CSV table of C-alpha atoms in Angstrom, one decimal:
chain,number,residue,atom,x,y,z
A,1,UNK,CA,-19.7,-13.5,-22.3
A,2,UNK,CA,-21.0,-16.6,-23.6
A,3,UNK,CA,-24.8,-17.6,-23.3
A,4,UNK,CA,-24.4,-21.4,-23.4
A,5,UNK,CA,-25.9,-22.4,-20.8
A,6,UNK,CA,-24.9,-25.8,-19.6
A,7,UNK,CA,-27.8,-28.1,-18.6
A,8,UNK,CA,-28.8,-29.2,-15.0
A,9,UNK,CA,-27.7,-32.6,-14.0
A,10,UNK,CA,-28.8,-34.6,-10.9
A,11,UNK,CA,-26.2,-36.1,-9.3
A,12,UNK,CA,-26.3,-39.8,-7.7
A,13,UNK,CA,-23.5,-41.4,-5.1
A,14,UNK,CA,-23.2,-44.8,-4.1
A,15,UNK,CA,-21.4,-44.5,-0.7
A,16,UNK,CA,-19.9,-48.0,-0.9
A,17,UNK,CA,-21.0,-51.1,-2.9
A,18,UNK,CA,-23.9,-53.1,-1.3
A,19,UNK,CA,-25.9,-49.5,-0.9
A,20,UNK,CA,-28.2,-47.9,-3.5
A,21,UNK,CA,-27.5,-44.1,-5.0
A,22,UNK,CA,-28.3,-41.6,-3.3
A,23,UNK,CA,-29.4,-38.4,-4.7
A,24,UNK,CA,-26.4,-35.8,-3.5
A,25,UNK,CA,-27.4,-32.8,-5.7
A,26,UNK,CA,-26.9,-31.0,-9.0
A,27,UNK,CA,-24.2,-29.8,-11.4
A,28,UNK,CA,-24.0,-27.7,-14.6
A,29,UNK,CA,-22.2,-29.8,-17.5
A,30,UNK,CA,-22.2,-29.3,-21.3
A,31,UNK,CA,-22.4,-33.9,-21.4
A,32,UNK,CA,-22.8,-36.3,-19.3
A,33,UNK,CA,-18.7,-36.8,-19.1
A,34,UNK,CA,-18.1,-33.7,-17.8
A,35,UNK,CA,-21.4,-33.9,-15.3
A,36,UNK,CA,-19.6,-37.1,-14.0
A,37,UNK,CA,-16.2,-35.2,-13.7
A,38,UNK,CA,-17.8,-32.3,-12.1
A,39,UNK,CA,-20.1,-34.6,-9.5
A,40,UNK,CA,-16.7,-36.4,-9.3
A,41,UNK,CA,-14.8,-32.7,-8.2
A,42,UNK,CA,-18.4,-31.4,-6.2
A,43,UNK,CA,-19.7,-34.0,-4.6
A,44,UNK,CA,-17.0,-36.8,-3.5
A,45,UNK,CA,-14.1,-34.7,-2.1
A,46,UNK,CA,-13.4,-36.7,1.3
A,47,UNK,CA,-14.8,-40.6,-0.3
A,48,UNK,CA,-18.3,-39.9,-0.3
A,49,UNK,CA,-18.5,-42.6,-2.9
A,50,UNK,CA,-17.6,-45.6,-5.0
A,51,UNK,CA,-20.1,-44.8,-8.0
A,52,UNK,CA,-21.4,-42.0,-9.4
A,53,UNK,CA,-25.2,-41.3,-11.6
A,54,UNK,CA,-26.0,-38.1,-13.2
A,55,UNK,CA,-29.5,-37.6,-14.4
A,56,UNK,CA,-30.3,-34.8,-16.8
A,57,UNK,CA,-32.8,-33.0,-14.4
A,58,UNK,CA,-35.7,-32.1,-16.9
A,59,UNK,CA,-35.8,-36.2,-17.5
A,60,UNK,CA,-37.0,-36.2,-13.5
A,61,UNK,CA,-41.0,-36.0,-13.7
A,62,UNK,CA,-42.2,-35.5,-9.6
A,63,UNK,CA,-45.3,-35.9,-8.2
A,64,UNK,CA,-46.9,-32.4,-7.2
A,65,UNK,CA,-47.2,-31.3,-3.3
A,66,UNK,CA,-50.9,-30.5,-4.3
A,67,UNK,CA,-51.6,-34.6,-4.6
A,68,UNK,CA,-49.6,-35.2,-1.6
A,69,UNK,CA,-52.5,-36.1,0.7
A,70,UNK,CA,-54.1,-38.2,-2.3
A,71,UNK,CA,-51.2,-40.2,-2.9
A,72,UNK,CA,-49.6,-40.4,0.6
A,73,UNK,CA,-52.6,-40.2,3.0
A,74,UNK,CA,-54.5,-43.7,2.0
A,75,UNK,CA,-51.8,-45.3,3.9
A,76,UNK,CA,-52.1,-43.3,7.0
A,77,UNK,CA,-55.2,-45.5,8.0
A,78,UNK,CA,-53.9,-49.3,6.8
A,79,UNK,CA,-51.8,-50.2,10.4
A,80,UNK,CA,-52.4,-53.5,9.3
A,81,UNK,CA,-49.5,-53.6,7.2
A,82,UNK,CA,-47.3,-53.3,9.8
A,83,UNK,CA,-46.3,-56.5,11.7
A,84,UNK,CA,-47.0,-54.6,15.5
A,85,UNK,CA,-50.4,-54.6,14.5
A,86,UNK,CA,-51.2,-58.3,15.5
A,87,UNK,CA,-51.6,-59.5,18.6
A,88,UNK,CA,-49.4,-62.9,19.8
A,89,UNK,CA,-50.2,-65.1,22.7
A,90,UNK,CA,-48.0,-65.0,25.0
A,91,UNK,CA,-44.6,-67.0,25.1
A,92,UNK,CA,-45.3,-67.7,21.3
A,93,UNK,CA,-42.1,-67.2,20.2
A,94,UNK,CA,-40.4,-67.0,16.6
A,95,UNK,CA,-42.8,-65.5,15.3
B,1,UNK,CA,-17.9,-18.7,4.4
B,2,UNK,CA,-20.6,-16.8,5.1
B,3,UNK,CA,-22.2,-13.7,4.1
B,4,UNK,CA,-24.7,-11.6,6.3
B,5,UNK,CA,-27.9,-11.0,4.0
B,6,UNK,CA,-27.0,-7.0,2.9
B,7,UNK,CA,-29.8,-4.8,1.2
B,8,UNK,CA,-30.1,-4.3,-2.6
B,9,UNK,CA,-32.4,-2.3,-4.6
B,10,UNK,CA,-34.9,-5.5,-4.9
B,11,UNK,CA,-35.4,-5.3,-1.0
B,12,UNK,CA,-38.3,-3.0,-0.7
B,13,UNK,CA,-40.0,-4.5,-3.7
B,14,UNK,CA,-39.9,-7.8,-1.5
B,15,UNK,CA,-41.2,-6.0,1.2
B,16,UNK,CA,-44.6,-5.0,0.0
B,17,UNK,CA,-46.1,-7.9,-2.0
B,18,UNK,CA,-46.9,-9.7,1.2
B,19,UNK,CA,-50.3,-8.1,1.1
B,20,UNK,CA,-50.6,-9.2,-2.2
B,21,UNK,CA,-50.7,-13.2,-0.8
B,22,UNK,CA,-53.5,-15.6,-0.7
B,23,UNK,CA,-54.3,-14.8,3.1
B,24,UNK,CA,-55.0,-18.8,3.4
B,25,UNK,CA,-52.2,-19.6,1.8
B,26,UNK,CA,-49.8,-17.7,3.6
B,27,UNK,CA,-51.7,-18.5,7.3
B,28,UNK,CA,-51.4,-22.2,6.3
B,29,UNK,CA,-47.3,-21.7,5.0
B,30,UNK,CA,-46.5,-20.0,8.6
B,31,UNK,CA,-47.9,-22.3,10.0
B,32,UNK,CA,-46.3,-25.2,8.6
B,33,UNK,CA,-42.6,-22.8,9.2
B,34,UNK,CA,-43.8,-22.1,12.4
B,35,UNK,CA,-43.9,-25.9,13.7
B,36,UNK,CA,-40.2,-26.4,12.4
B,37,UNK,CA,-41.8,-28.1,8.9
B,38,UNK,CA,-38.7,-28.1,6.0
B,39,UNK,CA,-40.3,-26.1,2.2
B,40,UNK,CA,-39.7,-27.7,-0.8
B,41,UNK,CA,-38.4,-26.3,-4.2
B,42,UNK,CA,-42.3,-27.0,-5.5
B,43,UNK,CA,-44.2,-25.8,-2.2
B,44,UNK,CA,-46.5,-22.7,-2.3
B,45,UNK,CA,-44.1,-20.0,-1.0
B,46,UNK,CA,-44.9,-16.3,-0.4
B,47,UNK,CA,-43.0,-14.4,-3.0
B,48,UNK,CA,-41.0,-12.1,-0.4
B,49,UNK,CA,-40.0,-15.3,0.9
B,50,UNK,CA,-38.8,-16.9,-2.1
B,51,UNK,CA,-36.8,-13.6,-3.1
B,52,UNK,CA,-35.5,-13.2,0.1
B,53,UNK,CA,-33.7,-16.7,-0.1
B,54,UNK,CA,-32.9,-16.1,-3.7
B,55,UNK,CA,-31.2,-13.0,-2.1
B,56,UNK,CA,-29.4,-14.9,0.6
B,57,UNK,CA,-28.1,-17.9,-0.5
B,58,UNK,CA,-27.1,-16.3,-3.9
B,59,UNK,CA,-24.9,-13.9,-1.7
B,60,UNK,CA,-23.7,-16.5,0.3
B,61,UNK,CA,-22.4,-18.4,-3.0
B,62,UNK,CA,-20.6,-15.3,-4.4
B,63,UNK,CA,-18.9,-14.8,-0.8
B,64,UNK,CA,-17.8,-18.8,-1.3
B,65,UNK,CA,-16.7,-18.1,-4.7
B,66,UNK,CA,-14.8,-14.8,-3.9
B,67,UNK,CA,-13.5,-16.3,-0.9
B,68,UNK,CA,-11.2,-18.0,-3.0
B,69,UNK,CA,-9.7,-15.0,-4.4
B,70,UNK,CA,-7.6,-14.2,-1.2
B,71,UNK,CA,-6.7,-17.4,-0.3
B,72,UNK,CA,-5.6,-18.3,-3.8
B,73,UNK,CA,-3.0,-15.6,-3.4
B,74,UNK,CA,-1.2,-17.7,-1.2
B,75,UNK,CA,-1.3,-20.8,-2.3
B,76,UNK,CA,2.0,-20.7,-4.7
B,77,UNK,CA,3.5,-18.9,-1.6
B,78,UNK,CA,2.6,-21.1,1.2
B,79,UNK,CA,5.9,-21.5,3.7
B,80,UNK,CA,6.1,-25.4,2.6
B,81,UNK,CA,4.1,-28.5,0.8
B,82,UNK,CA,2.1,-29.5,4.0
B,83,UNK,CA,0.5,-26.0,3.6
B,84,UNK,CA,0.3,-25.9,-0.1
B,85,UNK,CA,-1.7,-29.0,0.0
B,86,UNK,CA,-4.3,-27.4,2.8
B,87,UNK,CA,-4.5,-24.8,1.3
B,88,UNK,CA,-5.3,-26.1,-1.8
B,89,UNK,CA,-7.9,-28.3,-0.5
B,90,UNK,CA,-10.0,-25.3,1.5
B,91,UNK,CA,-10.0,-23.4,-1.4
B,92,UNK,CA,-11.5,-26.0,-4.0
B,93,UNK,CA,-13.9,-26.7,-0.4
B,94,UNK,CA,-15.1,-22.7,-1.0
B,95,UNK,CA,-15.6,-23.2,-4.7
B,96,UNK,CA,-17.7,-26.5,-3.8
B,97,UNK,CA,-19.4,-24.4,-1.6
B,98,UNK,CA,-20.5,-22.1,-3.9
B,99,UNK,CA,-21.6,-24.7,-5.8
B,100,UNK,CA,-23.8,-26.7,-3.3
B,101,UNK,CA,-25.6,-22.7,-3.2
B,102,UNK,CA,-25.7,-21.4,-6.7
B,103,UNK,CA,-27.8,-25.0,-7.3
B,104,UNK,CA,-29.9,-24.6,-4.1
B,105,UNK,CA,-31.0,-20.8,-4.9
B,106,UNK,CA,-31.5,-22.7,-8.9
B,107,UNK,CA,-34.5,-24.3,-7.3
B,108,UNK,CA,-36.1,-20.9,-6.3
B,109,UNK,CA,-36.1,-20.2,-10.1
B,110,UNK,CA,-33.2,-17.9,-10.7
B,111,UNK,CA,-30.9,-18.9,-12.9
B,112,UNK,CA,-26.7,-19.4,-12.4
B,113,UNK,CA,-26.3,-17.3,-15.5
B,114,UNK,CA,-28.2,-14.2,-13.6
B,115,UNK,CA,-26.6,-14.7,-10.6
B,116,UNK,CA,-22.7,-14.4,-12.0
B,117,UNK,CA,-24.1,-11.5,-13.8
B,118,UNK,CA,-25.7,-9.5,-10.9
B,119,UNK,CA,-22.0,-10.5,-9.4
B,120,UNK,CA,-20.1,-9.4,-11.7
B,121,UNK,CA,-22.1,-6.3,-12.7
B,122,UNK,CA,-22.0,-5.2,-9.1
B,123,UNK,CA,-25.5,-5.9,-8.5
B,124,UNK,CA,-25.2,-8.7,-5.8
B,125,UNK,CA,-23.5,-8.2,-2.7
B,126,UNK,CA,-21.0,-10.9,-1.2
B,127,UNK,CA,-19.0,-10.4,2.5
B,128,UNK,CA,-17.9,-7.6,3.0
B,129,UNK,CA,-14.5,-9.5,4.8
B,130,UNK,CA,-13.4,-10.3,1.1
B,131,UNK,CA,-12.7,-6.8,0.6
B,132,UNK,CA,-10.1,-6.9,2.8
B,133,UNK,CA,-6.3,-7.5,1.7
B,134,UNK,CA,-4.4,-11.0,2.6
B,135,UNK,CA,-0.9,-9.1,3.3
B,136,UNK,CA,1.1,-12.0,5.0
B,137,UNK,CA,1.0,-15.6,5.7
B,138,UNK,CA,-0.4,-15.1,8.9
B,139,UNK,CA,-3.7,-14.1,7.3
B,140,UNK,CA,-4.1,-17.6,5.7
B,141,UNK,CA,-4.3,-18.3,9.2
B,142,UNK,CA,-6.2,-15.2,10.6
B,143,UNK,CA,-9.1,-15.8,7.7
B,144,UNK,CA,-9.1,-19.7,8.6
B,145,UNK,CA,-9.7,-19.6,12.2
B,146,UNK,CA,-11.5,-15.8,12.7
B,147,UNK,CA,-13.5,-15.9,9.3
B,148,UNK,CA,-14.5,-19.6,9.0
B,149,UNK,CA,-15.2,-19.8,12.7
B,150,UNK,CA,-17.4,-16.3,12.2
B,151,UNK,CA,-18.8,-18.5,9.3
B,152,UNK,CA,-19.5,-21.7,11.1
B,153,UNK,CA,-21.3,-19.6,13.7
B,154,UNK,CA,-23.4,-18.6,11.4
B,155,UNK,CA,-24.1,-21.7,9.5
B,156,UNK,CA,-24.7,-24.6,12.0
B,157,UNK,CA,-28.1,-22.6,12.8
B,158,UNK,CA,-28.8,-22.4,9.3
B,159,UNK,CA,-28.6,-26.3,8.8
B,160,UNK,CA,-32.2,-26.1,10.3
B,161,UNK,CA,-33.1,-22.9,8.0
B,162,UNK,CA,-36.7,-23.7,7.0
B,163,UNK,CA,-36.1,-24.0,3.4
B,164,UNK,CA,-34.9,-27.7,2.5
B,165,UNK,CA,-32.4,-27.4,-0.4
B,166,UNK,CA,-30.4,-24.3,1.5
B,167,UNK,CA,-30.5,-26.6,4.5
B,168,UNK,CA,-29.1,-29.6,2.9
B,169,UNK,CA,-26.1,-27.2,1.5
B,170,UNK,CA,-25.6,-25.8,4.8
B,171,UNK,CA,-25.3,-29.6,6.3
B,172,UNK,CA,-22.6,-30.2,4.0
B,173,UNK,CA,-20.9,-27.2,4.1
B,174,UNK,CA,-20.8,-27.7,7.9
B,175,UNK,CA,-19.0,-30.8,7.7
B,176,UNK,CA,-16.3,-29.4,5.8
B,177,UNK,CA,-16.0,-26.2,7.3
B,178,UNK,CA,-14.4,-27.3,10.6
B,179,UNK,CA,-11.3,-28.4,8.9
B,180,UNK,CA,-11.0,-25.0,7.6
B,181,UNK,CA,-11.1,-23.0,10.6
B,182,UNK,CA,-8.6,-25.8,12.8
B,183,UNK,CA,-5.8,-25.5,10.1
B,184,UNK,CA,-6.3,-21.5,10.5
B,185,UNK,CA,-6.0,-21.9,14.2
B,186,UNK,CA,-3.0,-23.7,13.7
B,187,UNK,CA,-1.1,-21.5,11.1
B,188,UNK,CA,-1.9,-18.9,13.9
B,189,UNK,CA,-0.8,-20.9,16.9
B,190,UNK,CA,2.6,-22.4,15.5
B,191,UNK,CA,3.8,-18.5,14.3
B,192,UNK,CA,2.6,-17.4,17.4
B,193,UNK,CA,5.2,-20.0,19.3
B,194,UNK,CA,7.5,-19.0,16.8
B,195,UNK,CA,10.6,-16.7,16.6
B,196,UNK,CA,9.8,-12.9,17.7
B,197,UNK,CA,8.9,-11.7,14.5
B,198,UNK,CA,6.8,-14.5,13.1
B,199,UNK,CA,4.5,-13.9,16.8
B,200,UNK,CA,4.3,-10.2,15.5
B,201,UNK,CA,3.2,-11.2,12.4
B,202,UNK,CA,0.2,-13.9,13.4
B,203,UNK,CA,-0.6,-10.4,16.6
B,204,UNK,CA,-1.1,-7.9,13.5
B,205,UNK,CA,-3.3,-10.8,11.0
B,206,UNK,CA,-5.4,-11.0,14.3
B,207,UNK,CA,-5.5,-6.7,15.4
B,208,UNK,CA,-6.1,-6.4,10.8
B,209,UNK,CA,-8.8,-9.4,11.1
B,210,UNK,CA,-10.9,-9.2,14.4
B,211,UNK,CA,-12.9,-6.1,14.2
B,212,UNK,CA,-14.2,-7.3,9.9
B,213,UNK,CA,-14.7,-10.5,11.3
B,214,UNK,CA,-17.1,-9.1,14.0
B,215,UNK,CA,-18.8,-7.1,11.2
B,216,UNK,CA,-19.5,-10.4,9.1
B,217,UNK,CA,-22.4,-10.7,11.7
B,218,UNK,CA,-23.8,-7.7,9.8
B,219,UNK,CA,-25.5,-5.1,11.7
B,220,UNK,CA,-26.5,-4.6,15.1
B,221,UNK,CA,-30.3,-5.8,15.5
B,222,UNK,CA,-32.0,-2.4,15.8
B,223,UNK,CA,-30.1,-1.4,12.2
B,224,UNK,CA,-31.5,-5.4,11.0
B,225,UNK,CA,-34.7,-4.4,9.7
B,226,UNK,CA,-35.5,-7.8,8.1
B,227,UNK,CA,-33.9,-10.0,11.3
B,228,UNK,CA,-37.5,-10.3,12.8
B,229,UNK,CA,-39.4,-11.7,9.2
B,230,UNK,CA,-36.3,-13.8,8.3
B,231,UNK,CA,-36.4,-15.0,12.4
B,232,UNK,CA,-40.4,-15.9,11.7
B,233,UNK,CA,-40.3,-17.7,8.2
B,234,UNK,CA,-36.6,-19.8,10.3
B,235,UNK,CA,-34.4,-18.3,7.2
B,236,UNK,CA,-32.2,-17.2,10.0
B,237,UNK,CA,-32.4,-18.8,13.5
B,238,UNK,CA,-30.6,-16.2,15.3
B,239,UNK,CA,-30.1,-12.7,15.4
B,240,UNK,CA,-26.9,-10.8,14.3
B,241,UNK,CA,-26.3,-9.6,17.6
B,242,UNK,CA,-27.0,-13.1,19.7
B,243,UNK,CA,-24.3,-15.1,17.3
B,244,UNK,CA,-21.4,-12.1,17.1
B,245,UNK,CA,-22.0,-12.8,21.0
B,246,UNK,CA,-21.1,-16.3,20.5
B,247,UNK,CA,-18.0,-15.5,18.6
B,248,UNK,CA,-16.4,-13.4,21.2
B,249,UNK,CA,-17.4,-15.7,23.6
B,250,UNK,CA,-15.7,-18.6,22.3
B,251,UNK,CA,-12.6,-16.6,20.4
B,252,UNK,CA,-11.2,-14.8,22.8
B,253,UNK,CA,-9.9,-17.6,25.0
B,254,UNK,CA,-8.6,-19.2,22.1
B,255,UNK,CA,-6.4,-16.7,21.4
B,256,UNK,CA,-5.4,-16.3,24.9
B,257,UNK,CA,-4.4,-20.1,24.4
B,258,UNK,CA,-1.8,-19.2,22.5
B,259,UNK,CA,-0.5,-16.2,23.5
B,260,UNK,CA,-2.3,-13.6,21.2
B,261,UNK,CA,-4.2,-10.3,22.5
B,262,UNK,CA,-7.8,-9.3,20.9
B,263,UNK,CA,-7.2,-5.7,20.0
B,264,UNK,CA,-10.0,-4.3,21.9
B,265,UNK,CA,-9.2,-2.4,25.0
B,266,UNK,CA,-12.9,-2.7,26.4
B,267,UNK,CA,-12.6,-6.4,26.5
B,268,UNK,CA,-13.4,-7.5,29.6
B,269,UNK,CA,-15.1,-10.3,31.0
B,270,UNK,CA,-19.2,-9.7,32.5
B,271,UNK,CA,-19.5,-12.5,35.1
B,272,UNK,CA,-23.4,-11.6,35.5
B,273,UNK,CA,-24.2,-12.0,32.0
B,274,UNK,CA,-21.5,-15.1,31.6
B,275,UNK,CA,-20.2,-13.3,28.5
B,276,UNK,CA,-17.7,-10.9,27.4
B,277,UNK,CA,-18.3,-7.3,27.1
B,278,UNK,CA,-16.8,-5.7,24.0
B,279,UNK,CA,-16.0,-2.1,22.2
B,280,UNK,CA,-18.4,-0.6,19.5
B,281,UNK,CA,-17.8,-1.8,16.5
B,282,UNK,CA,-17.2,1.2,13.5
B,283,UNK,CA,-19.9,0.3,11.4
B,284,UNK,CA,-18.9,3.4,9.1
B,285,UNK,CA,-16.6,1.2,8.0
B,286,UNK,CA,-19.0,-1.9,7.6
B,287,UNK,CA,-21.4,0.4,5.7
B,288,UNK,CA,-18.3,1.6,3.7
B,289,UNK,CA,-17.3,-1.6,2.6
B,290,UNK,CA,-20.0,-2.5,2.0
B,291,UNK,CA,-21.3,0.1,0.0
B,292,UNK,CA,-18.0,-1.3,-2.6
B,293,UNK,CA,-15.6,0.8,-0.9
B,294,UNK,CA,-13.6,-1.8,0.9
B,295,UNK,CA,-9.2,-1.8,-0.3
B,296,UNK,CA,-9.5,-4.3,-2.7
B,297,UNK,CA,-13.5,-4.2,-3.5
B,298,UNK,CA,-12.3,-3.3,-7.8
B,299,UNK,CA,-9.5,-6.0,-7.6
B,300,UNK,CA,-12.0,-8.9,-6.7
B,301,UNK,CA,-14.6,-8.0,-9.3
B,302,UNK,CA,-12.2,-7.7,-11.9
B,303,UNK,CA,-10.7,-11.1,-11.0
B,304,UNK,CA,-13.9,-13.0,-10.9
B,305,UNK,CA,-15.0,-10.8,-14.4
B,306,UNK,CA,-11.5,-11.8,-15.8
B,307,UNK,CA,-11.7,-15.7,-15.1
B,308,UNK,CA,-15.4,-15.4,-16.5
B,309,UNK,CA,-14.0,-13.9,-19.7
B,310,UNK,CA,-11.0,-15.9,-19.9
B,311,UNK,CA,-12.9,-19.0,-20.0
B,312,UNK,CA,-15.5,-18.4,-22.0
B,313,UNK,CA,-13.6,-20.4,-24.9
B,314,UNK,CA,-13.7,-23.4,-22.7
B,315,UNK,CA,-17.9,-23.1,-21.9
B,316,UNK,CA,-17.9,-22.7,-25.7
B,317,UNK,CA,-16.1,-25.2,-26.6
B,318,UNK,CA,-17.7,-28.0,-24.1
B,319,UNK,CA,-20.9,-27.1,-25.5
B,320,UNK,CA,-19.8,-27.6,-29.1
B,321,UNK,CA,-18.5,-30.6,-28.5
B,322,UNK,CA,-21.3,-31.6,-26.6
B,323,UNK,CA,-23.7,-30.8,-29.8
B,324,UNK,CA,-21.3,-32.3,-32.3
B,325,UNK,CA,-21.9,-35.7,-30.2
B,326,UNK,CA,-24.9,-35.4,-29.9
B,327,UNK,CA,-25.7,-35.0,-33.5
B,328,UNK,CA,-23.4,-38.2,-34.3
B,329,UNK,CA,-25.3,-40.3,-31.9
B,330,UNK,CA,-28.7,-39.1,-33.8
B,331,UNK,CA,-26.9,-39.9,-37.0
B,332,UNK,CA,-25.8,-43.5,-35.9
């Protein structure tokens, strides 16, 4: 029994060029080459991708569900920022 | 694959610290379950809930990983290349799967180190179906279409399980799983059009296979203590006895399809209740297995503890390696 414990990586896949990466999940890996191999092996079995990221995990800071409402709910009352918002005469088209 | 969630010694433990909860906090957690709402890895989470998934999905991943072990028996003797290759392919699909697990039940805060040790130290429970021997090619196919269909059953609920990482796992699992269960269906179906003995051999993987795959349900409702919490907090969607239903429902013409006989003698078909009626199930045996008495219950932990052992050199190495570069890139 061994007690290296590989690090966490996130893993990243671009589905085809012209689309950003998008977070598929995580792998153990001793490096970043093998955490590339193993997303490689885990996560892009049947062309899930064209590109691969991995992330060591603990470099991921996220924001805490507790200051959800204070960073997410300010938004909740700005409609204006929507283009439905405005009202357009009638027959104005093109716009 | 799938495993039924089976007690361990942590269960009652689980069971009593509910009182211990912030009332609020748990009110406002059900409430948020209750109205279909996915929990994050950094949500506030009762503890029996959080152990109970660590439970369940870390199960589920040692079913995937020693749901290999049978299939890999076969793989150098699959009947030609076109077989090899499937074969192949499914089982490096179970060892993703266990993968996609081990790292959701990570974000509960166990660790994948004590998880292959509670598996390998006979602490953690996986399917009891895996303790069952693969004694002919037609059990490649018996185990593709009867245990990954028991599986799939189980696991398209569980792509709306209430917790988000398990749920993500379970979508992709999903996807690959029906691929699994159609090439077992066909194994099954071309020996069962086949010469006299090769139909005899796909009728006796189905009369070894049927009744363990109806077990993989786990038990009967009124002997599922935990079915009601797990249906309230969504970690299960449906009840043992509601999806084993299902099975039978949908299995049993399929094997009248192609010419195979469920080996149940009280099958018969219930027009009022628009489902089939089927014999009791020997749950002596169920409890047998899985109390680590199943045929080859030893042989499966001492493979998995072997190929742990045996590559032990390799973790130690990629980590040496790993430091040694770092070190140079510090030095540069």
């Amino acid at each position: 029994m061994t007690n290296a414990n590989w690090p966490l990586w996130e893993v990243f896949v671009r589905a085809k060029n012209g689309l950003s990466h998008k977070h598929a999940g995580s792998v153990h890996a001793a490096d970043a080459r093998m955490a590339i191999e193993a997303a490689r092996d885990v996560y892009t079995r049947r062309m899930e991708g064209v590109s691969l990221w991995v992330v060591p995990s603990s470099a991921i800071v996220a924001s805490d569900p507790k200051e959800a409402a204070d960073l997410f709910e300010p938004a909740a009352d700005k409609v204006y920022r929507h283009p439905t918002f405005y009202t357009i005469p009638e027959g104005v088209k093109n716009i | 694959m799938y495993t039924t969630e089976l007690k361990d010694k942590d269960q009652k433990a689980a069971a009593v610290s509910l009182a211990d909860e912030d009332p609020e906090k748990l009110a406002a957690f059900e409430a948020r379950v209750a109205a279909d709402d996915f929990i994050e890895p950094k949500d506030w989470m009762p503890e029996a809930y959080r152990k109970t998934l660590v439970r369940q999905i870390s199960q589920h991943a040692h079913s995937e990983i020693v749901g290999m072990l049978p299939e890999g028996n076969w793989i150098t003797r699959a009947p030609n290349l076109r077989r090899k290759a499937i074969l192949l392919a499914k089982v490096q699909d179970e060892g993703g799967h266990g993968l996609y697990l081990y790292a959701a039940a990570e974000t509960l805060g166990t660790s994948r180190e004590e998880m292959i040790d509670a598996l390998h130290s006979g602490k953690a429970k996986y399917s009891t179906i895996f303790n069952y021997p693969t004694l002919t090619w037609a059990d490649i196919g018996a185990i593709g279409w009867l245990v990954d269909g028991a599986a799939i059953m189980n696991q398209v609920p569980l792509q709306r399980t209430s917790y988000g990482p398990y749920a993500r796992a379970m979508v992709r699992i999903c996807k690959e799983e029906s691929f699994h269960q159609r090439q077992g269906y066909e194994i099954m179906s071309v020996l069962a059009a086949g010469t006299a003995e090769q139909k005899r051999m796909a009728q006796d993987a189905l009369n070894r296979w049927w009744w363990p795959s109806l077990m993989m349900f786990g038990p009967p409702d009124d002997k599922s203590p935990n079915t009601a919490q797990s249906v309230r907090w969504r970690i299960k969607r449906e009840t043992n006895d509601e999806l084993r239903q299902r099975f039978v429902d949908v299995t049993v013409p399929q094997a009248e399809a192609i010419g195979l006989r469920v080996p149940d003698p009280a099958l018969t078909w219930n027009d009022e209740r628009g489902s089939y009626d089927f014999g009791a199930i020997d749950w002596e045996e169920f409890y047998a297995v899985v109390r680590g008495e199943g045929p080859v219950a030893k042989e499966r932990t001492q493979a998995r503890v072997k190929a742990w052992e045996d590559g032990a050199w390799v973790r130690e190495a990629a980590v040496a390696h790993a430091s040694k570069r770092a070190l140079k890139m510090a030095a540069e």
